[in-house]
């Protein structure tokens, strides 16, 4: 996706690169906003894809990886194959679509269209709530795309009559969620020092911005000025306290890699 940045009379293009993975067995969609194309642009990408395959129960299966013949995506394809081979998986077959024929990879194209539609809907809803435009270069843009993929897997009913979430986990999704970008109260995990000293004076509930959920653990992703926390407990605020432009503008977040390979014990930071 591209957006124009106008500054001092000049127009600069901003591009957000997103890799989309479509799982044909469980119909799930996974999105990875990255800084650029190829493995070198996002060192965390390959291990994150392997973790996603593990979430779907495909870690030990024989897989066929199909994509177009663009060199950067072929590089990612072979990196996945090499990492799975090192883990002694059941094999990874490589397949490429025909040059210039998008119809040969139609399922992925439809997944990209679905993801784009959901992302635009989330963006429009957030803009309506905040009363301001959310541009492609906004700090929450990558998280909107990740959240769109998560919503698709959790709630979009596939042709088989089930959601991808139910196909993967064997049950429907019943965990409550908040609206993307909503101000909520959450209970951060205790640090080692707090556990050791049984700290009881610290505030149990603090402010944060809801960014989505992790399908693997059903944890909530909450943005703050310290980073992005993965937490279990959250509380929604009264209707008139749920939206704040300043809160979204000031929280710190791993902008390009929402899911870095190495996750701090308390919060996600690049």
XYZ file of C-alpha atoms in Angstrom:
270
model
C 0.000 0.000 0.000
C 1.183 3.506 -0.709
C 0.417 6.949 0.677
C 1.574 10.415 -0.269
C 3.319 12.546 2.348
C 3.155 16.261 1.516
C 5.771 18.401 3.246
C 7.113 21.814 2.273
C 5.327 21.669 -1.048
C 6.919 18.355 -2.088
C 5.236 14.969 -2.325
C 6.969 11.850 -1.012
C 5.645 8.335 -1.320
C 5.345 6.135 1.725
C 4.982 2.399 1.180
C 3.992 -0.204 3.770
C 5.006 -3.670 2.644
C 2.853 -6.533 3.899
C 3.472 -10.234 3.368
C 0.267 -12.282 3.371
C 0.238 -16.024 4.062
C -2.833 -18.128 3.190
C -3.211 -21.548 4.781
C -5.310 -23.755 2.477
C -6.039 -26.477 5.044
C -7.672 -24.315 7.727
C -8.373 -21.297 5.439
C -6.513 -18.975 7.825
C -4.868 -15.696 6.800
C -1.701 -14.298 8.383
C -0.302 -10.832 7.690
C 3.223 -9.539 8.330
C 3.935 -5.793 7.934
C 7.651 -5.515 7.168
C 10.123 -2.740 6.475
C 10.947 -4.014 3.013
C 11.062 -7.076 0.800
C 13.213 -10.112 1.454
C 14.552 -11.852 4.548
C 17.092 -9.112 5.317
C 14.356 -6.501 5.813
C 12.824 -8.388 8.746
C 15.033 -10.881 10.558
C 12.118 -11.929 12.783
C 9.861 -12.844 9.838
C 10.871 -16.453 9.183
C 10.737 -17.589 12.808
C 7.356 -15.852 13.169
C 5.971 -17.719 10.156
C 7.233 -21.007 11.606
C 5.491 -20.148 14.891
C 2.275 -19.431 12.977
C 2.515 -22.818 11.260
C 3.000 -24.385 14.689
C -0.130 -22.572 15.926
C -2.083 -24.157 13.067
C -0.659 -27.601 13.831
C 1.322 -27.683 10.573
C 4.820 -27.646 12.066
C 5.542 -31.324 11.402
C 3.499 -31.722 8.219
C 4.714 -31.886 4.665
C 3.949 -28.497 3.119
C 3.754 -27.047 -0.356
C 4.833 -23.381 -0.388
C 3.455 -21.570 -3.415
C 4.149 -17.968 -4.375
C 5.053 -15.878 -7.417
C 8.555 -15.705 -8.818
C 9.592 -12.353 -7.385
C 13.157 -12.828 -6.040
C 12.440 -11.346 -2.595
C 9.499 -13.684 -1.873
C 11.423 -16.654 -3.309
C 14.163 -15.824 -0.794
C 11.607 -15.981 2.025
C 10.236 -19.238 0.608
C 13.648 -20.926 0.665
C 14.433 -19.563 4.132
C 11.258 -21.192 5.458
C 12.194 -24.455 3.759
C 15.717 -24.384 5.230
C 14.484 -23.658 8.760
C 11.865 -26.406 8.581
C 14.512 -28.778 7.249
C 16.778 -27.985 10.176
C 13.881 -28.881 12.493
C 13.518 -32.279 10.754
C 10.014 -31.628 9.449
C 8.345 -33.926 6.908
C 9.489 -31.856 3.960
C 8.715 -28.606 2.183
C 7.889 -28.548 -1.520
C 8.473 -25.394 -3.562
C 5.965 -24.239 -6.185
C 5.810 -21.008 -8.200
C 2.839 -19.465 -9.977
C 3.057 -18.598 -13.666
C 4.734 -15.330 -14.580
C 2.186 -12.551 -15.100
C -0.786 -14.790 -14.293
C -2.395 -13.737 -11.006
C -5.255 -16.210 -11.566
C -2.860 -19.099 -10.917
C -2.655 -17.876 -7.305
C -6.290 -16.756 -7.039
C -6.877 -17.976 -3.466
C -4.115 -15.767 -2.142
C -5.357 -12.831 -4.215
C -8.823 -13.229 -2.680
C -7.255 -13.433 0.797
C -5.424 -10.147 0.132
C -8.697 -8.529 -0.976
C -10.464 -9.781 2.170
C -7.636 -8.528 4.378
C -7.614 -5.144 2.670
C -11.359 -4.729 3.097
C -11.225 -5.537 6.804
C -8.235 -3.237 7.347
C -10.011 -0.329 5.650
C -13.107 -0.959 7.777
C -11.056 -0.906 11.003
C -9.299 2.278 9.863
C -12.584 4.000 8.989
C -14.090 3.044 12.353
C -11.051 4.375 14.235
C -11.097 7.621 12.243
C -14.772 8.064 13.085
C -14.126 7.477 16.785
C -11.108 9.800 17.000
C -12.270 12.461 14.577
C -8.954 12.426 12.708
C -7.380 10.755 9.671
C -5.246 7.653 10.144
C -2.605 7.712 7.427
C -0.634 4.733 6.206
C 2.482 6.009 7.990
C 0.658 6.293 11.338
C 2.148 4.211 14.142
C -0.980 2.020 14.378
C -1.155 1.134 10.653
C 0.799 -2.169 10.929
C -1.310 -3.165 13.922
C -4.520 -2.498 11.974
C -3.360 -4.969 9.344
C -2.416 -7.590 11.959
C -5.767 -7.121 13.673
C -7.643 -7.473 10.372
C -6.032 -10.887 9.832
C -6.876 -11.912 13.395
C -10.535 -10.900 12.974
C -10.724 -12.829 9.714
C -9.437 -16.007 11.355
C -11.690 -15.651 14.380
C -15.009 -14.601 12.909
C -15.233 -14.946 9.109
C -17.164 -18.120 8.234
C -15.479 -20.045 5.414
C -17.152 -22.076 2.670
C -17.064 -25.162 4.889
C -19.353 -23.467 7.430
C -16.704 -22.944 10.107
C -14.256 -20.201 10.991
C -10.519 -20.785 10.674
C -10.298 -20.450 14.458
C -12.682 -23.367 14.954
C -10.940 -25.490 12.329
C -7.591 -24.921 14.056
C -8.659 -25.170 17.704
C -11.739 -27.377 17.468
C -14.007 -24.821 19.146
C -15.487 -21.463 18.275
C -13.998 -18.233 19.566
C -15.799 -16.985 22.680
C -13.156 -14.670 24.189
C -14.435 -11.085 24.551
C -12.580 -8.352 22.684
C -12.613 -4.556 22.580
C -12.698 -2.251 19.559
C -9.364 -1.517 17.909
C -7.752 1.668 19.280
C -10.065 1.781 22.295
C -8.764 3.052 25.633
C -8.995 0.240 28.176
C -7.726 -0.665 31.637
C -5.440 -3.675 31.881
C -3.479 -5.504 34.511
C 0.201 -5.800 33.466
C 2.198 -8.861 34.500
C 4.269 -8.522 37.663
C 8.009 -8.134 37.262
C 10.408 -10.486 39.015
C 11.216 -7.825 41.635
C 7.537 -7.204 42.338
C 6.897 -10.917 42.784
C 9.896 -11.289 45.098
C 8.938 -8.321 47.272
C 5.192 -8.916 47.017
C 4.667 -5.355 45.805
C 1.129 -4.331 46.733
C 1.387 -0.540 46.396
C 1.616 -0.427 42.618
C -1.568 0.326 40.667
C -3.096 -2.947 39.555
C -4.916 -1.494 36.548
C -3.344 0.986 34.144
C -4.365 2.699 30.893
C -3.633 1.268 27.482
C -4.799 1.116 23.872
C -6.350 -2.094 22.569
C -4.455 -3.444 19.519
C -5.837 -6.956 19.124
C -5.285 -10.492 20.336
C -2.844 -13.357 19.954
C -4.648 -16.393 18.533
C -2.124 -18.860 19.946
C -2.608 -17.798 23.581
C -5.801 -15.669 23.458
C -3.819 -12.883 25.138
C -4.710 -9.254 24.493
C -2.230 -6.837 22.910
C -2.221 -3.470 24.691
C -0.209 -0.439 23.567
C 1.292 1.941 26.145
C 4.057 4.538 26.319
C 6.366 1.736 27.538
C 5.676 -0.745 24.764
C 3.077 -3.354 23.845
C 1.996 -5.733 26.596
C 0.548 -9.204 26.204
C -2.029 -9.532 28.980
C -4.963 -11.678 30.009
C -7.070 -9.295 32.098
C -8.623 -6.117 30.752
C -11.597 -3.908 31.545
C -13.478 -1.611 29.199
C -14.014 2.002 30.180
C -17.360 3.857 30.164
C -18.508 4.816 26.664
C -17.513 8.466 27.049
C -13.928 7.552 28.118
C -12.990 5.046 25.428
C -11.398 7.265 22.791
C -8.369 9.535 23.071
C -6.241 10.943 20.236
C -3.291 11.656 22.528
C -3.134 8.094 23.843
C -2.718 6.645 20.357
C -0.227 9.329 19.365
C 2.122 8.803 22.311
C 2.331 5.068 22.815
C 5.582 3.382 21.818
C 5.399 0.373 19.578
C 7.527 -1.782 17.326
C 6.334 0.049 14.220
C 7.543 -2.209 11.438
C 7.765 -5.528 13.282
C 4.727 -5.919 15.554
C 5.937 -9.405 16.449
C 9.721 -9.368 16.869
C 11.528 -12.671 17.176
C 12.720 -11.913 20.717
C 9.975 -10.814 23.098
C 10.810 -9.083 26.359
C 9.258 -10.563 29.471
C 7.029 -7.555 30.012
C 6.367 -5.990 26.641
C 7.060 -6.256 22.926
C 9.677 -3.841 21.665
C 11.901 -3.848 18.620
